[in-house]
Coordinates of C-alpha atoms in Angstrom, one line a residue:
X1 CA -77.3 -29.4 67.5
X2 CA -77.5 -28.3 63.8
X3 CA -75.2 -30.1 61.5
X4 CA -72.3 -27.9 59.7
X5 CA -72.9 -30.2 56.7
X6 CA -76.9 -30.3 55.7
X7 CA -76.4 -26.8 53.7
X8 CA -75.0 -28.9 50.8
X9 CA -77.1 -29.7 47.5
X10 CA -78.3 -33.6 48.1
X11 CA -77.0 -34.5 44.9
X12 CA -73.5 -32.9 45.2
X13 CA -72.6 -36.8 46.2
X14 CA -71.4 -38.7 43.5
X15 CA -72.0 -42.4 43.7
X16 CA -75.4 -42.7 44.5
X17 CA -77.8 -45.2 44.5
X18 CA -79.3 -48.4 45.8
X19 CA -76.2 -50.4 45.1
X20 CA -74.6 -48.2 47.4
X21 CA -76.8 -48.7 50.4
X22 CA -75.4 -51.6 52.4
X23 CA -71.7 -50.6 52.7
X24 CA -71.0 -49.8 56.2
X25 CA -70.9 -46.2 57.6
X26 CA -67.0 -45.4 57.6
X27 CA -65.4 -44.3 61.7
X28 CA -64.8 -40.8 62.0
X29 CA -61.5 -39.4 63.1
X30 CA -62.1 -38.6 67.1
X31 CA -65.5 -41.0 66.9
X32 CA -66.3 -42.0 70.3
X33 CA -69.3 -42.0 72.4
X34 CA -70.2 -38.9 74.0
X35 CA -69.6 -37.3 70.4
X36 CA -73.5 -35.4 69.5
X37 CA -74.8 -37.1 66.8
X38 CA -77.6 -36.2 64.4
X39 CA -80.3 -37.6 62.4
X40 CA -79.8 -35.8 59.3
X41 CA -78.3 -37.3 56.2
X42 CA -74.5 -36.3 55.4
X43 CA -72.5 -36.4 52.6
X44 CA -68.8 -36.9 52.5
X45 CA -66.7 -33.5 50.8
X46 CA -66.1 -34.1 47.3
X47 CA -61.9 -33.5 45.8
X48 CA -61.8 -30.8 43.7
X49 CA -58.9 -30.1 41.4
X50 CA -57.8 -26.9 43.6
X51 CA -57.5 -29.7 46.2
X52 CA -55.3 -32.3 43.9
X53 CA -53.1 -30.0 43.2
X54 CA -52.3 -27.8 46.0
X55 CA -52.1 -31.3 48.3
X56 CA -51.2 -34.3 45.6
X57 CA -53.8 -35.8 46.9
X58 CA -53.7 -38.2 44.2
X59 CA -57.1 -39.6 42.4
X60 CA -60.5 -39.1 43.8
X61 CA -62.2 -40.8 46.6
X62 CA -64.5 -44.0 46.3
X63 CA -68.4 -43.0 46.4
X64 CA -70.1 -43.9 49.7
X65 CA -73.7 -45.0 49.3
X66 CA -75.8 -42.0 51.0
X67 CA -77.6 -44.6 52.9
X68 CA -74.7 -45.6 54.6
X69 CA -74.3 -42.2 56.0
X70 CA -77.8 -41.4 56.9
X71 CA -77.3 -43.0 60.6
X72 CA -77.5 -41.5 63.5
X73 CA -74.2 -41.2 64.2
X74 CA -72.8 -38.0 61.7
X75 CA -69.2 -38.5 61.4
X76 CA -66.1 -37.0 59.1
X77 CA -64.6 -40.1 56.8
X78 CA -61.1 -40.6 57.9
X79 CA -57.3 -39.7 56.7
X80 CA -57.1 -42.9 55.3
X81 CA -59.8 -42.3 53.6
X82 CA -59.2 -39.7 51.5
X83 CA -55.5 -40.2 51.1
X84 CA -56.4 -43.7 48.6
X85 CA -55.9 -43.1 45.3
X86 CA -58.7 -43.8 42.5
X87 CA -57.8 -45.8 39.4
X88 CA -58.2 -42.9 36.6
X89 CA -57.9 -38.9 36.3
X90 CA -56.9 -36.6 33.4
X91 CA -56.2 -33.7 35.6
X92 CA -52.2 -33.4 35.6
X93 CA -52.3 -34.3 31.7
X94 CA -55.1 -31.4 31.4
X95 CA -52.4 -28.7 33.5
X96 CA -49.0 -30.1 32.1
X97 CA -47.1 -27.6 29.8
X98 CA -47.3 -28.0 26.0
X99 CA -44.1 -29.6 24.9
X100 CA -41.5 -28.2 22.9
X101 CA -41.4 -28.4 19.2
X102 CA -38.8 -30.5 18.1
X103 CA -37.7 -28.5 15.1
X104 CA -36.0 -25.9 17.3
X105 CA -36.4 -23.9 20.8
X106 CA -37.2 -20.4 18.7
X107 CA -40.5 -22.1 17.2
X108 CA -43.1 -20.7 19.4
X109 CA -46.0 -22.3 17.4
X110 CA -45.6 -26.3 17.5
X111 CA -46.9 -27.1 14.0
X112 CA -44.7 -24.9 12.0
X113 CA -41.3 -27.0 11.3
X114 CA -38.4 -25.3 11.1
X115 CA -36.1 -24.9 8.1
X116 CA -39.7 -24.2 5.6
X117 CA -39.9 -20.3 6.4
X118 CA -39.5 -17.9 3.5
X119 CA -36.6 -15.6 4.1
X120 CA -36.3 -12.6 2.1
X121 CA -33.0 -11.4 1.1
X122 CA -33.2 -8.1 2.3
X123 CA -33.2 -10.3 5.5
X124 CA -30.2 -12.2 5.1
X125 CA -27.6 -11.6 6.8
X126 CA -24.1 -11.8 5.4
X127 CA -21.6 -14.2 5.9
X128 CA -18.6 -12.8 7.2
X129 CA -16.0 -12.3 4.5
X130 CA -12.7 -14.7 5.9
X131 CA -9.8 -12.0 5.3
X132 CA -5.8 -13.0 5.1
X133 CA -3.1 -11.0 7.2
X134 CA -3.3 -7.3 6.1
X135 CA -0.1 -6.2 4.5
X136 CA 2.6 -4.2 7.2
X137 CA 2.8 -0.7 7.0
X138 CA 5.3 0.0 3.5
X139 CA 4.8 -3.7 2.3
X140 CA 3.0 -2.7 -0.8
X141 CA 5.1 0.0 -1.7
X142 CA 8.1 -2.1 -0.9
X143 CA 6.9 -5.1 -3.1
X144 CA 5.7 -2.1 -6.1
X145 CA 9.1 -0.8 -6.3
X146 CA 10.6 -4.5 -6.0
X147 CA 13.9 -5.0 -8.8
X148 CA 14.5 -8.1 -10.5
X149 CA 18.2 -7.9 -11.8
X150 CA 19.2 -11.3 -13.1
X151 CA 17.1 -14.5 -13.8
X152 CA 18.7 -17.9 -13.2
X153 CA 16.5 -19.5 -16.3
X154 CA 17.6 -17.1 -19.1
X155 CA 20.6 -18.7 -21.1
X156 CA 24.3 -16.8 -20.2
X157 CA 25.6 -15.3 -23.6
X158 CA 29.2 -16.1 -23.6
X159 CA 30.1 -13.1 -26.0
X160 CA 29.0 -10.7 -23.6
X161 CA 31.8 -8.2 -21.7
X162 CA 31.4 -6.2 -18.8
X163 CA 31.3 -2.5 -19.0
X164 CA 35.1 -0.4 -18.4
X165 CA 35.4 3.3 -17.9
X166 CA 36.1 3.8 -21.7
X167 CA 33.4 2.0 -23.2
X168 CA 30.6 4.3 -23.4
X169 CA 32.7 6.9 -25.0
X170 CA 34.0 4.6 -27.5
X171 CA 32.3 5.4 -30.6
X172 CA 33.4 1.9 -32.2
X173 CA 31.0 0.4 -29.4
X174 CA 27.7 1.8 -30.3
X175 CA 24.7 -0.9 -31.2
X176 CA 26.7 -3.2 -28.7
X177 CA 25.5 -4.9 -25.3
X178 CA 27.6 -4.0 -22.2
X179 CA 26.9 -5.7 -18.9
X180 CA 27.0 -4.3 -16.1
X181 CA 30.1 -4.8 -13.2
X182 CA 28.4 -6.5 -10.0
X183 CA 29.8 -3.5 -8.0
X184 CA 27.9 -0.7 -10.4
X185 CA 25.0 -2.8 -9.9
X186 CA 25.1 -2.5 -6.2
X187 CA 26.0 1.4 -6.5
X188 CA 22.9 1.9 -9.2
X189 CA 20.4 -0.2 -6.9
X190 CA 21.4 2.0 -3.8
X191 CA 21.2 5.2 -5.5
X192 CA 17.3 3.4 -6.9
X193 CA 18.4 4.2 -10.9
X194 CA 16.3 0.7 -12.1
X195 CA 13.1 1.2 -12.7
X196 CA 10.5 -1.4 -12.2
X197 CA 9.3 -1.0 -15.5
X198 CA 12.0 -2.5 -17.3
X199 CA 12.7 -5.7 -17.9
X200 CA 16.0 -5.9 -16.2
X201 CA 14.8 -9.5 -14.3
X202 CA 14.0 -11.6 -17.8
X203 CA 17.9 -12.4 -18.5
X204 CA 20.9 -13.5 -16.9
X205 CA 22.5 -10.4 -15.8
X206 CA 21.8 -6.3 -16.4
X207 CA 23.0 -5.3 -19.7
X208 CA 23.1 -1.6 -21.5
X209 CA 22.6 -1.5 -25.2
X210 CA 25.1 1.4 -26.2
X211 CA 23.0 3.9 -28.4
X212 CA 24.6 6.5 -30.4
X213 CA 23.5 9.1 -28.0
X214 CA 25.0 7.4 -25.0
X215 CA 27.9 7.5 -26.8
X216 CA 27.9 11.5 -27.5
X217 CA 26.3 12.0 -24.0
X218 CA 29.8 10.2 -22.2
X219 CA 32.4 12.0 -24.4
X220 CA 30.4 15.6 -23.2
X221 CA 30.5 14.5 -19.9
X222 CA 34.2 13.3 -19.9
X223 CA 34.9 16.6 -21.6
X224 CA 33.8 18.6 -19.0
X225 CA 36.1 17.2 -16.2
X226 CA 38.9 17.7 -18.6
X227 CA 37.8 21.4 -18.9
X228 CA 36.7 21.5 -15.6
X229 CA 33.5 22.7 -16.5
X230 CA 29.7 22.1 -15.4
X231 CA 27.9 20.5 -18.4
X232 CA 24.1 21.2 -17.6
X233 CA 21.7 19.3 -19.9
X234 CA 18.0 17.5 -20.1
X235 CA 17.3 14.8 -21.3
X236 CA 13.7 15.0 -23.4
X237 CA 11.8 12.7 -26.4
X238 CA 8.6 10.9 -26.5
X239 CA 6.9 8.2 -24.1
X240 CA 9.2 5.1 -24.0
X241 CA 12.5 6.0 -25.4
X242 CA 14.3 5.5 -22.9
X243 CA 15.3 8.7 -21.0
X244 CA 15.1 7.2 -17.8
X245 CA 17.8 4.1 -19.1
X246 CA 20.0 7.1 -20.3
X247 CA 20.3 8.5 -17.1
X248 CA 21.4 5.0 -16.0
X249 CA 24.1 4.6 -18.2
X250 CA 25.2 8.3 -17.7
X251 CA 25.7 7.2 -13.5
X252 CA 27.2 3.5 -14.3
X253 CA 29.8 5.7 -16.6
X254 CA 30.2 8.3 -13.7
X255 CA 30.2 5.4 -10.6
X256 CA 33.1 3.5 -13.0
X257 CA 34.9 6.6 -13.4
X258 CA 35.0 7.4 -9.2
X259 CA 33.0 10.3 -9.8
X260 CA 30.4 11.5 -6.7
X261 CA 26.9 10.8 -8.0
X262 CA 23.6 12.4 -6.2
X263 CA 20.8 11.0 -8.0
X264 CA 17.0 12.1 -7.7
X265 CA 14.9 9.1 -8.7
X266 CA 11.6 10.5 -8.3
X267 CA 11.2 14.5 -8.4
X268 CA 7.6 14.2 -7.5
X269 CA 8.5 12.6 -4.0
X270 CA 9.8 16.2 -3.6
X271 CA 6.7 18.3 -4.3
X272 CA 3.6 16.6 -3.6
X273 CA 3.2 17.2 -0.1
X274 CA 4.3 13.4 0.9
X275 CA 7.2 14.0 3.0
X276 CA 7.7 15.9 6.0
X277 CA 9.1 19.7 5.5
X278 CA 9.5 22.7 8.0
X279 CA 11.0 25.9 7.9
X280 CA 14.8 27.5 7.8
X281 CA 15.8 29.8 10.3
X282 CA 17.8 33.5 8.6
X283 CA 16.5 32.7 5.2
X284 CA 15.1 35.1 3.3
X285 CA 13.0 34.9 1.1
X286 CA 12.0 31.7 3.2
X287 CA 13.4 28.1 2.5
X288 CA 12.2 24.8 3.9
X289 CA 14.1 21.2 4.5
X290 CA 12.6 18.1 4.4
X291 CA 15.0 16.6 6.8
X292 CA 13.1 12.7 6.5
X293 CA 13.7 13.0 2.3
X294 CA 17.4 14.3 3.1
X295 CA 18.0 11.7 5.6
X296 CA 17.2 8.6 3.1
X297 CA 19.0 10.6 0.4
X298 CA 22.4 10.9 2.5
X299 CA 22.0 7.1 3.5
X300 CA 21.4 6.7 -0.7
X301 CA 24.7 8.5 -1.3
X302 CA 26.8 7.0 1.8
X303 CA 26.2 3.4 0.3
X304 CA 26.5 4.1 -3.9
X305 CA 29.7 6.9 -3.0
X306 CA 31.4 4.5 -0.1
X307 CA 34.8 4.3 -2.1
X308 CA 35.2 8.2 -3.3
X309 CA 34.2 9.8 0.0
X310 CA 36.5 7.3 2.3
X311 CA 39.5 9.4 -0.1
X312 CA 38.1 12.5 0.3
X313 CA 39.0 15.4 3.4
X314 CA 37.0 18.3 4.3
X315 CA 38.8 21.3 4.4
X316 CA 36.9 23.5 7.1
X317 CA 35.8 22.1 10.6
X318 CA 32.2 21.8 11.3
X319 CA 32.0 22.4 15.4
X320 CA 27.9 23.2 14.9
X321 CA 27.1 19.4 14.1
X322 CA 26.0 17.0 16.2
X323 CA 29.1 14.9 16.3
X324 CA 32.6 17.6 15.8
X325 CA 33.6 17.3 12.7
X326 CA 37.1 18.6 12.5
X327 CA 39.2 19.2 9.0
X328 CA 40.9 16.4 7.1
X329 CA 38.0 14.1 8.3
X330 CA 36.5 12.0 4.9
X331 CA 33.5 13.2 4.0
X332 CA 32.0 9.4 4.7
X333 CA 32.5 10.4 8.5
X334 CA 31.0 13.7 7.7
X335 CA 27.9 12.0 6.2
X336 CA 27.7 9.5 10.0
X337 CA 27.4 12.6 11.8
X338 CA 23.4 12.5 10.3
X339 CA 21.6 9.7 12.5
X340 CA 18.2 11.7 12.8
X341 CA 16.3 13.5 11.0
X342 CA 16.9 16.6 12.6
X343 CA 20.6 16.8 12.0
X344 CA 20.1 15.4 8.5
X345 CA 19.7 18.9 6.5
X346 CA 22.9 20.6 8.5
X347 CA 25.0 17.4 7.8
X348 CA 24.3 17.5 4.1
X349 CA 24.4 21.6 3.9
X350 CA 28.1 21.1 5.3
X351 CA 29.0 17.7 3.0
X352 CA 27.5 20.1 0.5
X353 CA 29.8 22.6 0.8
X354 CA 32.8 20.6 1.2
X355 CA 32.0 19.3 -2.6
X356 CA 31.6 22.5 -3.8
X357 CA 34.4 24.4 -1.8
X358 CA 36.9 25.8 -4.4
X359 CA 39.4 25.9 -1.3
X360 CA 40.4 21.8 -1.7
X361 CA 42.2 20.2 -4.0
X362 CA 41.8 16.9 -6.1
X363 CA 38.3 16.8 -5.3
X364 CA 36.3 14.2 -7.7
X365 CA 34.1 15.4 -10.3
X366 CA 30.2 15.3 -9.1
X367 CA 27.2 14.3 -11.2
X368 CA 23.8 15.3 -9.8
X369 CA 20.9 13.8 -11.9
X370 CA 16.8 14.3 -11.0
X371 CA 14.0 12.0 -13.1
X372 CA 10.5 14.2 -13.9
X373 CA 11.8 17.6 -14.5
X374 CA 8.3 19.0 -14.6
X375 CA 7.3 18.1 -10.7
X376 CA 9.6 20.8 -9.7
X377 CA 9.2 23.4 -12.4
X378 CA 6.1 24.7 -11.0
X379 CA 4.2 25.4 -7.7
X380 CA 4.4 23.0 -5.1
X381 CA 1.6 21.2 -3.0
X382 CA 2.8 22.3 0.2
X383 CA 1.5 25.9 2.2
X384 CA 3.1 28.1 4.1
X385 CA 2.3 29.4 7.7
X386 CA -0.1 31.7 5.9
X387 CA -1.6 29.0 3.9
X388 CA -0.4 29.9 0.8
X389 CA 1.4 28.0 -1.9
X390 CA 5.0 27.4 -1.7
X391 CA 6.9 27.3 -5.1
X392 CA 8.8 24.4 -5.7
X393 CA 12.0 26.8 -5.8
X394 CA 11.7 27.8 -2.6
X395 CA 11.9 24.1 -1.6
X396 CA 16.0 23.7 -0.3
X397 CA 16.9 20.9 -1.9
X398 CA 15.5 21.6 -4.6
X399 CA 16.9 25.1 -5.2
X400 CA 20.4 23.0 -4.8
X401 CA 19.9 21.4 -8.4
X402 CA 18.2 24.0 -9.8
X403 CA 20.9 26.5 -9.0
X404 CA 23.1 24.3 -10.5
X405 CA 20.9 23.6 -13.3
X406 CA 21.0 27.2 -14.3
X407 CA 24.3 27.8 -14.0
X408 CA 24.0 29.9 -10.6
X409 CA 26.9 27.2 -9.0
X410 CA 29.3 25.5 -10.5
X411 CA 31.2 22.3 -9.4
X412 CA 35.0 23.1 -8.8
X413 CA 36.4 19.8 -10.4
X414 CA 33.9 19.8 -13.4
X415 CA 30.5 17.4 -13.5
X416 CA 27.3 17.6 -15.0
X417 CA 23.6 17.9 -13.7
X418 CA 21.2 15.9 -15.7
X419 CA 17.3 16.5 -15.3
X420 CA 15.2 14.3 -17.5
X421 CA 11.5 14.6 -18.5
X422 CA 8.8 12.1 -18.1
X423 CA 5.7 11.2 -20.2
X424 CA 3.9 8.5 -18.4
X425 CA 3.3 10.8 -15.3
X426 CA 3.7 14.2 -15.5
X427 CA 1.8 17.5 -14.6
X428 CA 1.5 19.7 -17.9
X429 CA 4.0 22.4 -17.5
X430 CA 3.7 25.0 -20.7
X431 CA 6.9 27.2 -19.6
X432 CA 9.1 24.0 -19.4
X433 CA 7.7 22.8 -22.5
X434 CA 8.3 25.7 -24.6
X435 CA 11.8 26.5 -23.0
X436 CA 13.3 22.8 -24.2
X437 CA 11.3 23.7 -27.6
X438 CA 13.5 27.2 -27.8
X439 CA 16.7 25.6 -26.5
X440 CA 16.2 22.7 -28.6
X441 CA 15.4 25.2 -31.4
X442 CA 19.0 26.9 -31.0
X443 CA 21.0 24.4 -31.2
X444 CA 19.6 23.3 -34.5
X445 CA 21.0 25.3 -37.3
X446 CA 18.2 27.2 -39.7
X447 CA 15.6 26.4 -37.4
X448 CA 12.7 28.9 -36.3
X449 CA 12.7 29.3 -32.2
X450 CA 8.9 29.4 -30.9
X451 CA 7.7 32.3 -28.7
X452 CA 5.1 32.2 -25.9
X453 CA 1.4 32.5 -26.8
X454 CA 0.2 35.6 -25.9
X455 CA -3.7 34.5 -24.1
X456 CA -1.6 32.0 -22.3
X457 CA -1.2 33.1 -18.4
X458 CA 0.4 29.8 -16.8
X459 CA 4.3 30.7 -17.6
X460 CA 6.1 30.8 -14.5
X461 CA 9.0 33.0 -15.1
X462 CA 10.9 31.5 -12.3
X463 CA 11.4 28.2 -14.4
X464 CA 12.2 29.5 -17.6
X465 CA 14.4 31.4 -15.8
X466 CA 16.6 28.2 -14.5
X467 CA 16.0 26.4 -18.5
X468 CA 17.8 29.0 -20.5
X469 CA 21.2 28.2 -20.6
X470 CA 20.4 24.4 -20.8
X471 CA 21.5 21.9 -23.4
X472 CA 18.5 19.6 -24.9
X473 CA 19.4 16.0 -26.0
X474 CA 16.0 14.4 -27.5
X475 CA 15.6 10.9 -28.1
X476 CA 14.4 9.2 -30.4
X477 CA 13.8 5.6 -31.9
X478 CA 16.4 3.3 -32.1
X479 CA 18.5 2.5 -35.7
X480 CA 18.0 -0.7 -37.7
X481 CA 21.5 -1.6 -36.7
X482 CA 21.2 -0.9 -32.9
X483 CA 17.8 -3.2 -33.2
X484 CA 19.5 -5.7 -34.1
X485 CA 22.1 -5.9 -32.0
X486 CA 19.5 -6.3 -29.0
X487 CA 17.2 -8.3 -30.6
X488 CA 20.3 -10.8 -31.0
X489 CA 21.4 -10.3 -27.5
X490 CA 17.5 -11.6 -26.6
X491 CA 18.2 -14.6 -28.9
X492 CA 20.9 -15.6 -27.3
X493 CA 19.7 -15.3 -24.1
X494 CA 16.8 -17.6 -25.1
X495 CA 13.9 -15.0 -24.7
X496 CA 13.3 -14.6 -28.2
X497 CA 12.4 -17.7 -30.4
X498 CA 12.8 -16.6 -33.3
X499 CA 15.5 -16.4 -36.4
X500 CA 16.9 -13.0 -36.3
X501 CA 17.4 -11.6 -40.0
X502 CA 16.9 -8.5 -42.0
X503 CA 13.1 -9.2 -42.5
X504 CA 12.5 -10.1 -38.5
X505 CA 14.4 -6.8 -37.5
X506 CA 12.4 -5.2 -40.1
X507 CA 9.3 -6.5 -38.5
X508 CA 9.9 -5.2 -35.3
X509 CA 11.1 -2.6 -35.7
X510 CA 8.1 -1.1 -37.6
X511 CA 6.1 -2.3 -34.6
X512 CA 7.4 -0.8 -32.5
X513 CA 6.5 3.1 -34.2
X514 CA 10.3 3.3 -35.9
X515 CA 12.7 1.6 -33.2
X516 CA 10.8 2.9 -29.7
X517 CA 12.3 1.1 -27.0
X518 CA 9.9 0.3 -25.2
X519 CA 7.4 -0.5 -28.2
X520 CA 10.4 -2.6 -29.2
X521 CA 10.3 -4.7 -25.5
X522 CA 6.4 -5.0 -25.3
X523 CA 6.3 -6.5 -29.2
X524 CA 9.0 -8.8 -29.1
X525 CA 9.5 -9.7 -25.1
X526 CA 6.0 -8.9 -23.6
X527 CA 3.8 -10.9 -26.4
X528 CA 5.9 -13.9 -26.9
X529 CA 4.2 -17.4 -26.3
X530 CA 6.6 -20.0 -24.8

């Protein structure tokens, strides 16, 4: 019988020799004695690596001496055999994994450390930019328009008076400081007359230097309530000489006098398409409200008015407003009636009329005042359902003031409407500039009145329309003597450092391009060192 073994190499064997020769043939798993045998040299099946790893067999197997199995008797080495483990092999080191670099587990190649690449900036990535709380919505325009009106450091001149009804009329009063009552300021901060540009917060309390034309402006006012008259006039002059401060003192003289005031801080709020407008039913040619503007005006006058319109009665019933307002109702009820902005432009339309209604008696006298006359002297930013461009005359509110502006309405129990002109932001408007020139020209004995220039095509006729029957008051610098009554009134409040004598006054007042207000306030209050 042919041996499954003798087609093997003779040397496959490892561990032969003659030293090998006289170990014992090892028993064969089953050996017994009617197993065949054969005279044929075997050899016992070497360990491959396939075999250590699929079976763990562990090291290799011991070499038998090839003598030893060249008997008679051919028989398979045993279990036991196999299964003991030699005393050296390199073959799980040779199929282990490659470790891990320690610089990092996104090195793929072990001998580059980390933290030595070259990164190019274009590569980099930014680091992401740690941002505070975004401002609310309105925060920033609320802390823009934020008024400072007193200022607990500043030194409390004790010569200082507050303001009566009288005193801006007073002739004998001009180059004085007046302060201002703590009620008028409450009135003048709800109706937004203070500015944020002026430097109201620096002393102790809100003062009003008394000019000579404050002083001219009160006594035409005050004559045309005794004539019961409208006086309709603009205020005009050069950047920083106070036309905005002389509407103030024109509505602390009308709030102390229990007249109704309805003030317009900003005209261009009114024109530049940032408020909400729509449409008036039956008007022809076609008018439009702005019923969110009216409602924060009505709110403005409900506040600054509280004390005159608690004393005054309508006359008529007003059954078509949201709350029945029947007559002999005060006109501060009147004004509750408006608690949306839908009902806001009826509500003022019929408060409006009850000012204006010839029908009552001992009805206050009314001032209605606008700051930046040119915003609504020309055409508006808004459109029109056809997308065209709505004049700023066609705008309801707005053809309130201008009617009365140009003398189309008149106010029963006298008042005056007050527009003033603004240099620091202001659209160029040729046909308002040239009408105040003309007006201004009029009044002026001797002087030559301007005309239009004929290659110029930008007059709108609608506005020169509403400026000729106006009076002009220009300002101008301040006198020596009215300089230094404020520059005293800063020395004494301790903002100004300084000795205040004819050569100081002198000084400043040459700074400040012959007595500017405001050039007067940025050289001597803005610049000091303390």
């Amino acid at each position: 019988m042919a041996c499954a073994h003798s087609a093997r190499p003779p040397d496959f064997l490892p561990g032969t020799g003659p030293e090998f020769e006289q170990l014992p043939r090892p028993a064969a798993i089953g050996d017994s004695d009617s197993t065949p045998r054969c005279n044929r040299t075997h050899r016992l099946p070497t360990l491959t690596t396939r075999h250590t790893r699929a079976h763990h067999v562990g090291p290799q197997l011991p070499a038998v001496p090839r003598k030893a199995l060249g008997s008679s008797n051919c028989r398979r080495p045993p279990l036991a055999a196999l299964s003991r483990s030699a005393q050296f092999s390199t073959t799980a080191a040779r199929d282990a994994a490659p470790k891990a670099p320690s610089g990092g587990s996104d090195n793929k190649q072990g001998h580059i450390r980390s933290g030595k690449r070259m990164v190019l900036a274009k590569f980099k990535k930014d680091k992401p930019i740690e941002k505070g709380r975004s401002p609310a919505p309105g925060e920033r325009k609320a802390l823009r328009k934020r008024i400072t009106l007193s200022n607990d450091n500043a030194i409390a001149v004790p010569w200082l008076s507050d303001l009566t009804a009288a005193d801006l009329a007073d002739p004998a009063n001009a180059a004085k400081i007046m302060a201002l009552p703590v009620e008028v300021q409450d009135q003048l901060r709800a109706s937004e007359a203070f500015k944020p540009t002026q430097c109201w917060g620096m002393f102790r309390k809100p003062s009003l230097l008394v000019r000579e034309e404050t002083v001219d402006l009160a006594n035409r006012m005050q004559a045309s309530v005794d004539k019961k008259q409208t006086l309709r006039l603009v205020v005009t002059g050069d950047k920083l000489t106070g036309k905005s401060h002389m509407l103030l003192q024109a509505m602390a003289h009308a709030f102390i006098n229990d007249w109704v005031v309805i003030h317009l801080p900003e005209a261009q709020d009114l024109t530049t398409a940032c408020t909400e407008y729509s449409p008036i039913p039956n008007t022809d040619p076609v008018q439009y409200m702005q019923p969110v503007y009216v409602l924060k005006l009505i709110q403005a006058i409900k506040k600054a008015n509280e004390k005159v319109l608690s004393k005054t009665y309508t006359v008529t019933a007003h059954p078509e407003l949201p709350q029945n307002i029947g007559a002999n109702t005060t006109l501060l009820t009147l004004l509750n009636a408006a608690k949306e902005p839908d009902a806001a432009w009826p509500v003022f339309q019929a408060f409006w009329n009850e000012l204006t209604s010839t029908k009552a008696i001992g009805r206050p006298p009314i001032l209605f005042s606008l700051d930046g006359l040119a915003h609504i002297m020309k055409i508006s930013d808004y459109r029109s359902p056809s997308y065209e461009l709505i004049h700023s005359h066609d705008l309801a509110l707005i053809r309130l003031f201008t009617d009365v502006l140009g003398g189309s309405a008149q106010f029963p129990a006298g008042g005056a409407v007050l527009a003033a002109t603004s240099r620091n932001n202001a659209p160029r408007n040729p046909s308002m500039e040239l009408a105040l020139s003309q007006r201004e020209a009029e009044q002026t004995e001797g002087a030559e009145v301007p005309k239009k220039d004929p290659f110029l095509r930008t007059y709108d006729d609608r506005s020169e329309a509403v400026l000729r029957a106006v009076q002009v008051l220009r300002l101008k610098g301040i006198s020596k003597r009215e300089a230094r009554g404020l520059m005293e009134y800063w020395a004494a409040s301790g903002m100004l450092r300084a000795s205040v004598d004819d050569k100081a006054v002198t000084e400043k007042w040459t700074l400040a391009g012959s007595g500017v207000l405001g050039e007067m306030e940025r050289a001597t209050l803005l610049t000091m060192r303390l």
